[in-house]
Every structure is written in structure tokens, then in C-alpha cells.
mmCIF file of N, CA and C in Angstrom:
data_model
loop_
_atom_site.group_PDB
_atom_site.id
_atom_site.type_symbol
_atom_site.label_atom_id
_atom_site.label_comp_id
_atom_site.label_asym_id
_atom_site.label_seq_id
_atom_site.Cartn_x
_atom_site.Cartn_y
_atom_site.Cartn_z
ATOM 1 N N MET O 19 -31.104 -7.314 16.495
ATOM 2 C CA MET O 19 -31.124 -8.356 15.497
ATOM 3 C C MET O 19 -32.572 -8.803 15.341
ATOM 4 N N SER O 20 -32.990 -8.969 14.123
ATOM 5 C CA SER O 20 -34.412 -9.116 13.891
ATOM 6 C C SER O 20 -34.966 -10.528 14.047
ATOM 7 N N THR O 21 -34.411 -11.494 13.376
ATOM 8 C CA THR O 21 -35.057 -12.803 13.368
ATOM 9 C C THR O 21 -34.177 -13.884 13.978
ATOM 10 N N ARG O 22 -34.836 -14.949 14.322
ATOM 11 C CA ARG O 22 -34.129 -16.118 14.852
ATOM 12 C C ARG O 22 -33.137 -16.658 13.826
ATOM 13 N N GLU O 23 -33.529 -16.651 12.550
ATOM 14 C CA GLU O 23 -32.651 -17.134 11.491
ATOM 15 C C GLU O 23 -31.379 -16.288 11.398
ATOM 16 N N ASP O 24 -31.523 -14.969 11.566
ATOM 17 C CA ASP O 24 -30.355 -14.084 11.557
ATOM 18 C C ASP O 24 -29.415 -14.436 12.704
ATOM 19 N N LYS O 25 -29.987 -14.660 13.879
ATOM 20 C CA LYS O 25 -29.183 -14.987 15.058
ATOM 21 C C LYS O 25 -28.438 -16.310 14.862
ATOM 22 N N ILE O 26 -29.131 -17.293 14.325
ATOM 23 C CA ILE O 26 -28.509 -18.598 14.079
ATOM 24 C C ILE O 26 -27.410 -18.470 13.029
ATOM 25 N N SER O 27 -27.644 -17.669 12.009
ATOM 26 C CA SER O 27 -26.642 -17.461 10.971
ATOM 27 C C SER O 27 -25.389 -16.813 11.555
ATOM 28 N N LEU O 28 -25.569 -15.801 12.383
ATOM 29 C CA LEU O 28 -24.415 -15.136 13.001
ATOM 30 C C LEU O 28 -23.652 -16.095 13.897
ATOM 31 N N LEU O 29 -24.361 -16.866 14.678
ATOM 32 C CA LEU O 29 -23.721 -17.826 15.573
ATOM 33 C C LEU O 29 -22.991 -18.899 14.767
ATOM 34 N N SER O 30 -23.580 -19.333 13.679
ATOM 35 C CA SER O 30 -22.945 -20.323 12.811
ATOM 36 C C SER O 30 -21.646 -19.777 12.232
ATOM 37 N N GLU O 31 -21.651 -18.514 11.828
ATOM 38 C CA GLU O 31 -20.439 -17.895 11.306
ATOM 39 C C GLU O 31 -19.371 -17.799 12.397
ATOM 40 N N MET O 32 -19.776 -17.501 13.608
ATOM 41 C CA MET O 32 -18.828 -17.415 14.717
ATOM 42 C C MET O 32 -18.210 -18.788 15.000
ATOM 43 N N ILE O 33 -19.009 -19.834 14.922
ATOM 44 C CA ILE O 33 -18.501 -21.189 15.146
ATOM 45 C C ILE O 33 -17.488 -21.549 14.063
ATOM 46 N N ALA O 34 -17.812 -21.242 12.824
ATOM 47 C CA ALA O 34 -16.887 -21.516 11.724
ATOM 48 C C ALA O 34 -15.580 -20.743 11.921
ATOM 49 N N PHE O 35 -15.692 -19.519 12.392
ATOM 50 C CA PHE O 35 -14.505 -18.706 12.644
ATOM 51 C C PHE O 35 -13.670 -19.276 13.786
ATOM 52 N N ALA O 36 -14.340 -19.793 14.814
ATOM 53 C CA ALA O 36 -13.641 -20.329 15.988
ATOM 54 C C ALA O 36 -12.742 -21.504 15.631
ATOM 55 N N ILE O 37 -13.120 -22.246 14.618
ATOM 56 C CA ILE O 37 -12.331 -23.429 14.272
ATOM 57 C C ILE O 37 -11.437 -23.211 13.056
ATOM 58 N N VAL O 38 -11.274 -21.953 12.636
ATOM 59 C CA VAL O 38 -10.439 -21.663 11.470
ATOM 60 C C VAL O 38 -8.980 -22.029 11.723
ATOM 61 N N ASP O 39 -8.567 -22.054 12.993
ATOM 62 C CA ASP O 39 -7.188 -22.437 13.310
ATOM 63 C C ASP O 39 -7.037 -23.943 13.517
ATOM 64 N N GLY O 40 -8.117 -24.690 13.293
ATOM 65 C CA GLY O 40 -8.060 -26.144 13.391
ATOM 66 C C GLY O 40 -8.407 -26.703 14.755
ATOM 67 N N GLU O 41 -8.691 -25.832 15.719
ATOM 68 C CA GLU O 41 -9.007 -26.274 17.079
ATOM 69 C C GLU O 41 -10.164 -25.457 17.640
ATOM 70 N N LEU O 42 -10.885 -26.047 18.573
ATOM 71 C CA LEU O 42 -11.889 -25.314 19.341
ATOM 72 C C LEU O 42 -11.473 -25.411 20.801
ATOM 73 N N HIS O 43 -10.933 -24.331 21.312
ATOM 74 C CA HIS O 43 -10.476 -24.299 22.696
ATOM 75 C C HIS O 43 -11.668 -24.159 23.640
ATOM 76 N N ASP O 44 -11.490 -24.598 24.868
ATOM 77 C CA ASP O 44 -12.554 -24.500 25.864
ATOM 78 C C ASP O 44 -13.038 -23.068 26.031
ATOM 79 N N TYR O 45 -12.103 -22.114 26.034
ATOM 80 C CA TYR O 45 -12.479 -20.704 26.188
ATOM 81 C C TYR O 45 -13.356 -20.245 25.020
ATOM 82 N N GLU O 46 -13.018 -20.702 23.825
ATOM 83 C CA GLU O 46 -13.810 -20.337 22.653
ATOM 84 C C GLU O 46 -15.212 -20.930 22.752
ATOM 85 N N TYR O 47 -15.290 -22.200 23.146
ATOM 86 C CA TYR O 47 -16.595 -22.837 23.309
ATOM 87 C C TYR O 47 -17.431 -22.086 24.350
ATOM 88 N N ASP O 48 -16.824 -21.756 25.484
ATOM 89 C CA ASP O 48 -17.543 -21.035 26.540
ATOM 90 C C ASP O 48 -18.038 -19.682 26.044
ATOM 91 N N PHE O 49 -17.190 -18.988 25.275
ATOM 92 C CA PHE O 49 -17.588 -17.690 24.734
ATOM 93 C C PHE O 49 -18.754 -17.850 23.758
ATOM 94 N N LEU O 50 -18.679 -18.840 22.890
ATOM 95 C CA LEU O 50 -19.761 -19.087 21.935
ATOM 96 C C LEU O 50 -21.062 -19.447 22.650
ATOM 97 N N LEU O 51 -20.948 -20.237 23.691
ATOM 98 C CA LEU O 51 -22.135 -20.602 24.473
ATOM 99 C C LEU O 51 -22.745 -19.364 25.126
ATOM 100 N N LEU O 52 -21.897 -18.479 25.627
ATOM 101 C CA LEU O 52 -22.372 -17.229 26.221
ATOM 102 C C LEU O 52 -23.103 -16.370 25.184
ATOM 103 N N VAL O 53 -22.536 -16.268 23.992
ATOM 104 C CA VAL O 53 -23.176 -15.503 22.920
ATOM 105 C C VAL O 53 -24.511 -16.137 22.540
ATOM 106 N N SER O 54 -24.550 -17.463 22.457
ATOM 107 C CA SER O 54 -25.814 -18.123 22.088
ATOM 108 C C SER O 54 -26.884 -17.870 23.149
ATOM 109 N N THR O 55 -26.479 -17.834 24.402
ATOM 110 C CA THR O 55 -27.430 -17.524 25.479
ATOM 111 C C THR O 55 -27.919 -16.088 25.340
ATOM 112 N N GLU O 56 -26.993 -15.170 25.052
ATOM 113 C CA GLU O 56 -27.357 -13.765 24.860
ATOM 114 C C GLU O 56 -28.339 -13.605 23.696
ATOM 115 N N LEU O 57 -28.145 -14.418 22.661
ATOM 116 C CA LEU O 57 -29.031 -14.361 21.488
ATOM 117 C C LEU O 57 -30.313 -15.178 21.672
ATOM 118 N N GLN O 58 -30.436 -15.815 22.823
ATOM 119 C CA GLN O 58 -31.601 -16.647 23.173
ATOM 120 C C GLN O 58 -31.764 -17.838 22.231
ATOM 121 N N ILE O 59 -30.638 -18.489 21.947
ATOM 122 C CA ILE O 59 -30.640 -19.710 21.151
ATOM 123 C C ILE O 59 -30.491 -20.882 22.115
ATOM 124 N N GLU O 60 -31.378 -21.858 21.993
ATOM 125 C CA GLU O 60 -31.353 -23.008 22.896
ATOM 126 C C GLU O 60 -30.057 -23.792 22.722
ATOM 127 N N LYS O 61 -29.647 -24.458 23.791
ATOM 128 C CA LYS O 61 -28.378 -25.186 23.763
ATOM 129 C C LYS O 61 -28.402 -26.290 22.703
ATOM 130 N N GLU O 62 -29.517 -26.961 22.530
ATOM 131 C CA GLU O 62 -29.604 -28.029 21.522
ATOM 132 C C GLU O 62 -29.351 -27.475 20.116
ATOM 133 N N THR O 63 -29.947 -26.332 19.821
ATOM 134 C CA THR O 63 -29.733 -25.688 18.526
ATOM 135 C C THR O 63 -28.287 -25.253 18.383
ATOM 136 N N PHE O 64 -27.732 -24.703 19.461
ATOM 137 C CA PHE O 64 -26.328 -24.293 19.486
ATOM 138 C C PHE O 64 -25.421 -25.472 19.141
ATOM 139 N N LEU O 65 -25.636 -26.607 19.782
ATOM 140 C CA LEU O 65 -24.802 -27.791 19.533
ATOM 141 C C LEU O 65 -24.976 -28.313 18.114
ATOM 142 N N ASP O 66 -26.189 -28.221 17.573
ATOM 143 C CA ASP O 66 -26.439 -28.654 16.191
ATOM 144 C C ASP O 66 -25.621 -27.835 15.191
ATOM 145 N N LEU O 67 -25.334 -26.581 15.515
ATOM 146 C CA LEU O 67 -24.578 -25.722 14.594
ATOM 147 C C LEU O 67 -23.155 -26.217 14.378
ATOM 148 N N PHE O 68 -22.640 -27.006 15.307
ATOM 149 C CA PHE O 68 -21.309 -27.576 15.135
ATOM 150 C C PHE O 68 -21.323 -28.718 14.136
ATOM 151 N N ARG O 69 -22.491 -29.312 13.922
ATOM 152 C CA ARG O 69 -22.604 -30.463 13.029
ATOM 153 C C ARG O 69 -23.027 -30.086 11.612
ATOM 154 N N LYS O 70 -23.657 -28.951 11.458
ATOM 155 C CA LYS O 70 -24.133 -28.581 10.130
ATOM 156 C C LYS O 70 -23.789 -27.134 9.837
ATOM 157 N N ARG O 71 -23.814 -26.810 8.585
ATOM 158 C CA ARG O 71 -23.511 -25.449 8.141
ATOM 159 C C ARG O 71 -24.752 -24.879 7.465
ATOM 160 N N ASP O 72 -25.329 -23.864 8.096
ATOM 161 C CA ASP O 72 -26.460 -23.172 7.485
ATOM 162 C C ASP O 72 -25.936 -22.112 6.524
ATOM 163 N N GLU O 73 -26.784 -21.720 5.604
ATOM 164 C CA GLU O 73 -26.437 -20.633 4.706
ATOM 165 C C GLU O 73 -26.434 -19.339 5.512
ATOM 166 N N LEU O 74 -25.400 -18.544 5.331
ATOM 167 C CA LEU O 74 -25.275 -17.312 6.091
ATOM 168 C C LEU O 74 -26.138 -16.224 5.473
ATOM 169 N N THR O 75 -26.733 -15.396 6.331
ATOM 170 C CA THR O 75 -27.548 -14.291 5.850
ATOM 171 C C THR O 75 -26.746 -13.003 5.915
ATOM 172 N N VAL O 76 -27.124 -12.058 5.074
ATOM 173 C CA VAL O 76 -26.466 -10.764 5.025
ATOM 174 C C VAL O 76 -27.050 -9.890 6.126
ATOM 175 N N ILE O 77 -26.163 -9.257 6.893
ATOM 176 C CA ILE O 77 -26.596 -8.361 7.968
ATOM 177 C C ILE O 77 -26.784 -6.984 7.356
ATOM 178 N N LYS O 78 -27.997 -6.456 7.435
ATOM 179 C CA LYS O 78 -28.286 -5.188 6.778
ATOM 180 C C LYS O 78 -27.926 -3.988 7.641
ATOM 181 N N ASP O 79 -28.117 -4.074 8.930
ATOM 182 C CA ASP O 79 -27.882 -2.964 9.844
ATOM 183 C C ASP O 79 -26.385 -2.803 10.132
ATOM 184 N N GLU O 80 -25.844 -1.609 9.879
ATOM 185 C CA GLU O 80 -24.407 -1.399 10.058
ATOM 186 C C GLU O 80 -23.969 -1.609 11.501
ATOM 187 N N PHE O 81 -24.740 -1.133 12.458
ATOM 188 C CA PHE O 81 -24.371 -1.312 13.859
ATOM 189 C C PHE O 81 -24.271 -2.795 14.207
ATOM 190 N N THR O 82 -25.177 -3.602 13.707
ATOM 191 C CA THR O 82 -25.155 -5.042 13.964
ATOM 192 C C THR O 82 -23.924 -5.674 13.330
ATOM 193 N N ARG O 83 -23.545 -5.217 12.135
ATOM 194 C CA ARG O 83 -22.329 -5.732 11.486
ATOM 195 C C ARG O 83 -21.089 -5.388 12.306
ATOM 196 N N ILE O 84 -21.037 -4.166 12.829
ATOM 197 C CA ILE O 84 -19.899 -3.740 13.658
ATOM 198 C C ILE O 84 -19.854 -4.573 14.939
ATOM 199 N N LEU O 85 -20.992 -4.763 15.560
ATOM 200 C CA LEU O 85 -21.068 -5.569 16.781
ATOM 201 C C LEU O 85 -20.634 -7.006 16.510
ATOM 202 N N HIS O 86 -21.055 -7.549 15.392
ATOM 203 C CA HIS O 86 -20.674 -8.919 15.036
ATOM 204 C C HIS O 86 -19.163 -9.013 14.802
ATOM 205 N N PHE O 87 -18.590 -8.023 14.132
ATOM 206 C CA PHE O 87 -17.143 -7.995 13.930
ATOM 207 C C PHE O 87 -16.430 -7.974 15.278
ATOM 208 N N TYR O 88 -16.925 -7.179 16.213
ATOM 209 C CA TYR O 88 -16.306 -7.089 17.536
ATOM 210 C C TYR O 88 -16.415 -8.420 18.278
ATOM 211 N N ARG O 89 -17.559 -9.074 18.169
ATOM 212 C CA ARG O 89 -17.706 -10.396 18.804
ATOM 213 C C ARG O 89 -16.697 -11.385 18.223
ATOM 214 N N LEU O 90 -16.530 -11.345 16.910
ATOM 215 C CA LEU O 90 -15.549 -12.230 16.277
ATOM 216 C C LEU O 90 -14.136 -11.910 16.764
ATOM 217 N N ALA O 91 -13.836 -10.630 16.909
ATOM 218 C CA ALA O 91 -12.516 -10.228 17.398
ATOM 219 C C ALA O 91 -12.302 -10.697 18.834
ATOM 220 N N LEU O 92 -13.339 -10.592 19.667
ATOM 221 C CA LEU O 92 -13.238 -11.110 21.038
ATOM 222 C C LEU O 92 -12.998 -12.615 21.020
ATOM 223 N N LEU O 93 -13.727 -13.308 20.169
ATOM 224 C CA LEU O 93 -13.571 -14.751 20.034
ATOM 225 C C LEU O 93 -12.145 -15.097 19.598
ATOM 226 N N MET O 94 -11.597 -14.300 18.710
ATOM 227 C CA MET O 94 -10.249 -14.531 18.220
ATOM 228 C C MET O 94 -9.222 -14.434 19.352
ATOM 229 N N HIS O 95 -9.482 -13.581 20.328
ATOM 230 C CA HIS O 95 -8.537 -13.361 21.420
ATOM 231 C C HIS O 95 -8.791 -14.242 22.638
ATOM 232 N N VAL O 96 -9.932 -14.888 22.724
ATOM 233 C CA VAL O 96 -10.327 -15.564 23.959
ATOM 234 C C VAL O 96 -9.387 -16.701 24.350
ATOM 235 N N ASP O 97 -8.774 -17.351 23.391
ATOM 236 C CA ASP O 97 -7.847 -18.445 23.731
ATOM 237 C C ASP O 97 -6.419 -17.950 23.949
ATOM 238 N N GLU O 98 -6.235 -16.625 23.865
ATOM 239 C CA GLU O 98 -4.954 -15.964 24.102
ATOM 240 C C GLU O 98 -3.863 -16.381 23.121
ATOM 241 N N VAL O 99 -4.264 -16.947 21.980
ATOM 242 C CA VAL O 99 -3.322 -17.311 20.922
ATOM 243 C C VAL O 99 -3.882 -16.766 19.611
ATOM 244 N N LEU O 100 -3.127 -15.870 18.981
ATOM 245 C CA LEU O 100 -3.550 -15.321 17.696
ATOM 246 C C LEU O 100 -2.875 -16.086 16.572
ATOM 247 N N HIS O 101 -3.682 -16.714 15.735
ATOM 248 C CA HIS O 101 -3.163 -17.434 14.583
ATOM 249 C C HIS O 101 -3.313 -16.549 13.346
ATOM 250 N N GLU O 102 -2.380 -16.668 12.445
ATOM 251 C CA GLU O 102 -2.436 -15.893 11.213
ATOM 252 C C GLU O 102 -3.731 -16.178 10.444
ATOM 253 N N ASN O 103 -4.190 -17.434 10.480
ATOM 254 C CA ASN O 103 -5.450 -17.793 9.802
ATOM 255 C C ASN O 103 -6.635 -17.022 10.372
ATOM 256 N N GLU O 104 -6.627 -16.789 11.681
ATOM 257 C CA GLU O 104 -7.715 -16.037 12.312
ATOM 258 C C GLU O 104 -7.706 -14.583 11.843
ATOM 259 N N ILE O 105 -6.534 -14.008 11.772
ATOM 260 C CA ILE O 105 -6.421 -12.607 11.351
ATOM 261 C C ILE O 105 -6.877 -12.451 9.903
ATOM 262 N N ILE O 106 -6.452 -13.356 9.055
ATOM 263 C CA ILE O 106 -6.874 -13.324 7.652
ATOM 264 C C ILE O 106 -8.387 -13.512 7.547
ATOM 265 N N ALA O 107 -8.911 -14.494 8.269
ATOM 266 C CA ALA O 107 -10.347 -14.802 8.203
ATOM 267 C C ALA O 107 -11.201 -13.643 8.699
ATOM 268 N N ILE O 108 -10.803 -13.007 9.802
ATOM 269 C CA ILE O 108 -11.640 -11.921 10.327
ATOM 270 C C ILE O 108 -11.649 -10.732 9.367
ATOM 271 N N LYS O 109 -10.538 -10.487 8.717
ATOM 272 C CA LYS O 109 -10.503 -9.398 7.737
ATOM 273 C C LYS O 109 -11.385 -9.722 6.540
ATOM 274 N N GLU O 110 -11.347 -10.965 6.084
ATOM 275 C CA GLU O 110 -12.193 -11.379 4.956
ATOM 276 C C GLU O 110 -13.672 -11.291 5.314
ATOM 277 N N ILE O 111 -14.007 -11.738 6.520
ATOM 278 C CA ILE O 111 -15.406 -11.673 6.968
ATOM 279 C C ILE O 111 -15.858 -10.225 7.046
ATOM 280 N N GLY O 112 -15.013 -9.371 7.619
ATOM 281 C CA GLY O 112 -15.363 -7.955 7.733
ATOM 282 C C GLY O 112 -15.581 -7.306 6.381
ATOM 283 N N ILE O 113 -14.731 -7.631 5.422
ATOM 284 C CA ILE O 113 -14.892 -7.080 4.073
ATOM 285 C C ILE O 113 -16.185 -7.591 3.444
ATOM 286 N N LYS O 114 -16.488 -8.877 3.613
ATOM 287 C CA LYS O 114 -17.741 -9.436 3.079
ATOM 288 C C LYS O 114 -18.954 -8.764 3.711
ATOM 289 N N MET O 115 -18.809 -8.323 4.979
ATOM 290 C CA MET O 115 -19.908 -7.626 5.645
ATOM 291 C C MET O 115 -19.991 -6.162 5.220
ATOM 292 N N GLY O 116 -18.998 -5.698 4.450
ATOM 293 C CA GLY O 116 -19.012 -4.321 3.979
ATOM 294 C C GLY O 116 -18.396 -3.332 4.957
ATOM 295 N N LEU O 117 -17.583 -3.831 5.878
ATOM 296 C CA LEU O 117 -16.943 -2.940 6.847
ATOM 297 C C LEU O 117 -15.659 -2.364 6.258
ATOM 298 N N ASN O 118 -15.310 -1.190 6.715
ATOM 299 C CA ASN O 118 -14.132 -0.492 6.228
ATOM 300 C C ASN O 118 -12.859 -1.171 6.730
ATOM 301 N N PRO O 119 -11.964 -1.557 5.833
ATOM 302 C CA PRO O 119 -10.728 -2.239 6.239
ATOM 303 C C PRO O 119 -9.862 -1.419 7.197
ATOM 304 N N ALA O 120 -9.785 -0.105 6.990
ATOM 305 C CA ALA O 120 -8.973 0.731 7.877
ATOM 306 C C ALA O 120 -9.553 0.750 9.293
ATOM 307 N N ALA O 121 -10.862 0.808 9.400
ATOM 308 C CA ALA O 121 -11.509 0.790 10.719
ATOM 309 C C ALA O 121 -11.299 -0.563 11.403
ATOM 310 N N MET O 122 -11.405 -1.638 10.628
ATOM 311 C CA MET O 122 -11.180 -2.968 11.203
ATOM 312 C C MET O 122 -9.753 -3.078 11.716
ATOM 313 N N LYS O 123 -8.801 -2.610 10.927
ATOM 314 C CA LYS O 123 -7.397 -2.667 11.321
ATOM 315 C C LYS O 123 -7.177 -1.882 12.611
ATOM 316 N N LYS O 124 -7.801 -0.712 12.703
ATOM 317 C CA LYS O 124 -7.667 0.120 13.897
ATOM 318 C C LYS O 124 -8.228 -0.590 15.127
ATOM 319 N N ILE O 125 -9.396 -1.187 14.995
ATOM 320 C CA ILE O 125 -10.018 -1.896 16.121
ATOM 321 C C ILE O 125 -9.154 -3.073 16.554
ATOM 322 N N LEU O 126 -8.672 -3.844 15.609
ATOM 323 C CA LEU O 126 -7.823 -4.994 15.953
ATOM 324 C C LEU O 126 -6.538 -4.555 16.650
ATOM 325 N N GLN O 127 -5.984 -3.421 16.229
ATOM 326 C CA GLN O 127 -4.769 -2.904 16.871
ATOM 327 C C GLN O 127 -5.068 -2.430 18.300
ATOM 328 N N ILE O 128 -6.174 -1.725 18.485
ATOM 329 C CA ILE O 128 -6.561 -1.261 19.824
ATOM 330 C C ILE O 128 -6.771 -2.462 20.745
ATOM 331 N N MET O 129 -7.442 -3.477 20.243
ATOM 332 C CA MET O 129 -7.694 -4.672 21.049
ATOM 333 C C MET O 129 -6.385 -5.374 21.396
ATOM 334 N N LYS O 130 -5.475 -5.430 20.454
ATOM 335 C CA LYS O 130 -4.179 -6.082 20.687
ATOM 336 C C LYS O 130 -3.401 -5.373 21.786
ATOM 337 N N GLU O 131 -3.504 -4.056 21.831
ATOM 338 C CA GLU O 131 -2.782 -3.263 22.816
ATOM 339 C C GLU O 131 -3.485 -3.216 24.174
ATOM 340 N N SER O 132 -4.751 -3.568 24.208
ATOM 341 C CA SER O 132 -5.513 -3.541 25.457
ATOM 342 C C SER O 132 -5.151 -4.756 26.307
ATOM 343 N N PRO O 133 -5.028 -4.577 27.621
ATOM 344 C CA PRO O 133 -4.634 -5.710 28.470
ATOM 345 C C PRO O 133 -5.636 -6.868 28.473
ATOM 346 N N ASN O 134 -6.916 -6.567 28.250
ATOM 347 C CA ASN O 134 -7.920 -7.637 28.252
ATOM 348 C C ASN O 134 -8.682 -7.733 26.936
ATOM 349 N N GLN O 135 -8.210 -7.027 25.912
ATOM 350 C CA GLN O 135 -8.773 -7.010 24.564
ATOM 351 C C GLN O 135 -10.175 -6.413 24.486
ATOM 352 N N ILE O 136 -10.664 -5.863 25.561
ATOM 353 C CA ILE O 136 -11.990 -5.247 25.565
ATOM 354 C C ILE O 136 -11.829 -3.757 25.349
ATOM 355 N N ILE O 137 -12.672 -3.207 24.486
ATOM 356 C CA ILE O 137 -12.637 -1.766 24.243
ATOM 357 C C ILE O 137 -14.012 -1.177 24.505
ATOM 358 N N GLU O 138 -14.023 0.104 24.783
ATOM 359 C CA GLU O 138 -15.280 0.805 25.068
ATOM 360 C C GLU O 138 -16.142 0.861 23.806
ATOM 361 N N PRO O 139 -17.462 0.748 23.974
ATOM 362 C CA PRO O 139 -18.351 0.795 22.804
ATOM 363 C C PRO O 139 -18.188 2.066 21.968
ATOM 364 N N GLN O 140 -17.987 3.194 22.631
ATOM 365 C CA GLN O 140 -17.853 4.444 21.886
ATOM 366 C C GLN O 140 -16.605 4.447 21.004
ATOM 367 N N ILE O 141 -15.531 3.838 21.479
ATOM 368 C CA ILE O 141 -14.311 3.739 20.670
ATOM 369 C C ILE O 141 -14.573 2.884 19.437
ATOM 370 N N LEU O 142 -15.313 1.804 19.626
ATOM 371 C CA LEU O 142 -15.670 0.923 18.519
ATOM 372 C C LEU O 142 -16.468 1.675 17.456
ATOM 373 N N ILE O 143 -17.501 2.356 17.884
ATOM 374 C CA ILE O 143 -18.366 3.085 16.948
ATOM 375 C C ILE O 143 -17.594 4.219 16.277
ATOM 376 N N THR O 144 -16.815 4.956 17.068
ATOM 377 C CA THR O 144 -16.053 6.086 16.530
ATOM 378 C C THR O 144 -15.063 5.650 15.460
ATOM 379 N N ALA O 145 -14.420 4.507 15.656
ATOM 380 C CA ALA O 145 -13.451 4.017 14.664
ATOM 381 C C ALA O 145 -14.108 3.823 13.311
ATOM 382 N N PHE O 146 -15.323 3.336 13.293
ATOM 383 C CA PHE O 146 -16.009 3.123 12.027
ATOM 384 C C PHE O 146 -16.611 4.424 11.487
ATOM 385 N N GLN O 147 -17.057 5.314 12.370
ATOM 386 C CA GLN O 147 -17.614 6.590 11.915
ATOM 387 C C GLN O 147 -16.524 7.479 11.332
ATOM 388 N N GLU O 148 -15.318 7.444 11.882
ATOM 389 C CA GLU O 148 -14.216 8.249 11.369
ATOM 390 C C GLU O 148 -13.950 7.945 9.913
ATOM 391 N N GLN O 149 -14.129 6.704 9.535
ATOM 392 C CA GLN O 149 -13.830 6.290 8.164
ATOM 393 C C GLN O 149 -14.873 6.777 7.171
ATOM 394 N N LEU O 150 -16.019 7.221 7.695
ATOM 395 C CA LEU O 150 -17.076 7.732 6.805
ATOM 396 C C LEU O 150 -16.811 9.170 6.378
ATOM 397 N N ASN O 151 -15.990 9.870 7.122
ATOM 398 C CA ASN O 151 -15.712 11.279 6.830
ATOM 399 C C ASN O 151 -14.633 11.443 5.795
#
């Protein structure tokens, strides 16, 4: 990921997604905090994102878009409750990012069937590459 603004935009989108079901569970907050640390965003900036909405930037790199979709999917599962609003929202976000709907559906199904919702990186990449052929 190239710039600080890109990182903040992605984190802001994840926060908006986390509350699409009307609640922010402790597990979701912890996951978001972990992602913000991974992205090297200070805690003060992270907390400010809950109070304001920045304009989202377009992710140009396909691998970064796929990774962001996977992070959102992990966030969706972290509270162990899948809401219909979350499923609709993640599909809409993925389409806005230009990801293939069939690949997204496949990844979400694999994650649903996985005991801990975590999938191998190669499976993630392969699901999206298969759709290019």
C-alpha cells in the first residue's frame, strides 16, 4: 500500500463495514485495532476514524484490493455472527473495487466452511485468477 492516505481510507472503509449491522463488537474493534497497527496508523488517528468519515480512495493494485476484501471478510466473521446486511455490504464493496463476483462468492463460501474462517493465501489468489481465464 503506497500512502498514508490510502491506509487511512482502507481502515475507514473497514470501520464503516464493521458497524453495518448496527453494532461494533469487541472482537471487531480488536481486529480493526490490529489492522491499524499493521498499517502503522497511530491509535489517536484510528479512534478519530470512528468520529469522521473521510473520502474513500480507489485502490489501483489488484492484489491490494483482494487483500482488502479478505480483511473485510475476516472482519465480517470475527464476531461469529453473520448478518445479511454484512453479506450484502461486502458484495457491494467488492463490486465497487472491481472484484469478480464469482470469485468473491467462492471465497466467502470457503471461509464459511472453514472452522476458523482463515484460508491460505494461495487459495485466495487462485480464486481470483481462475476468474480471469
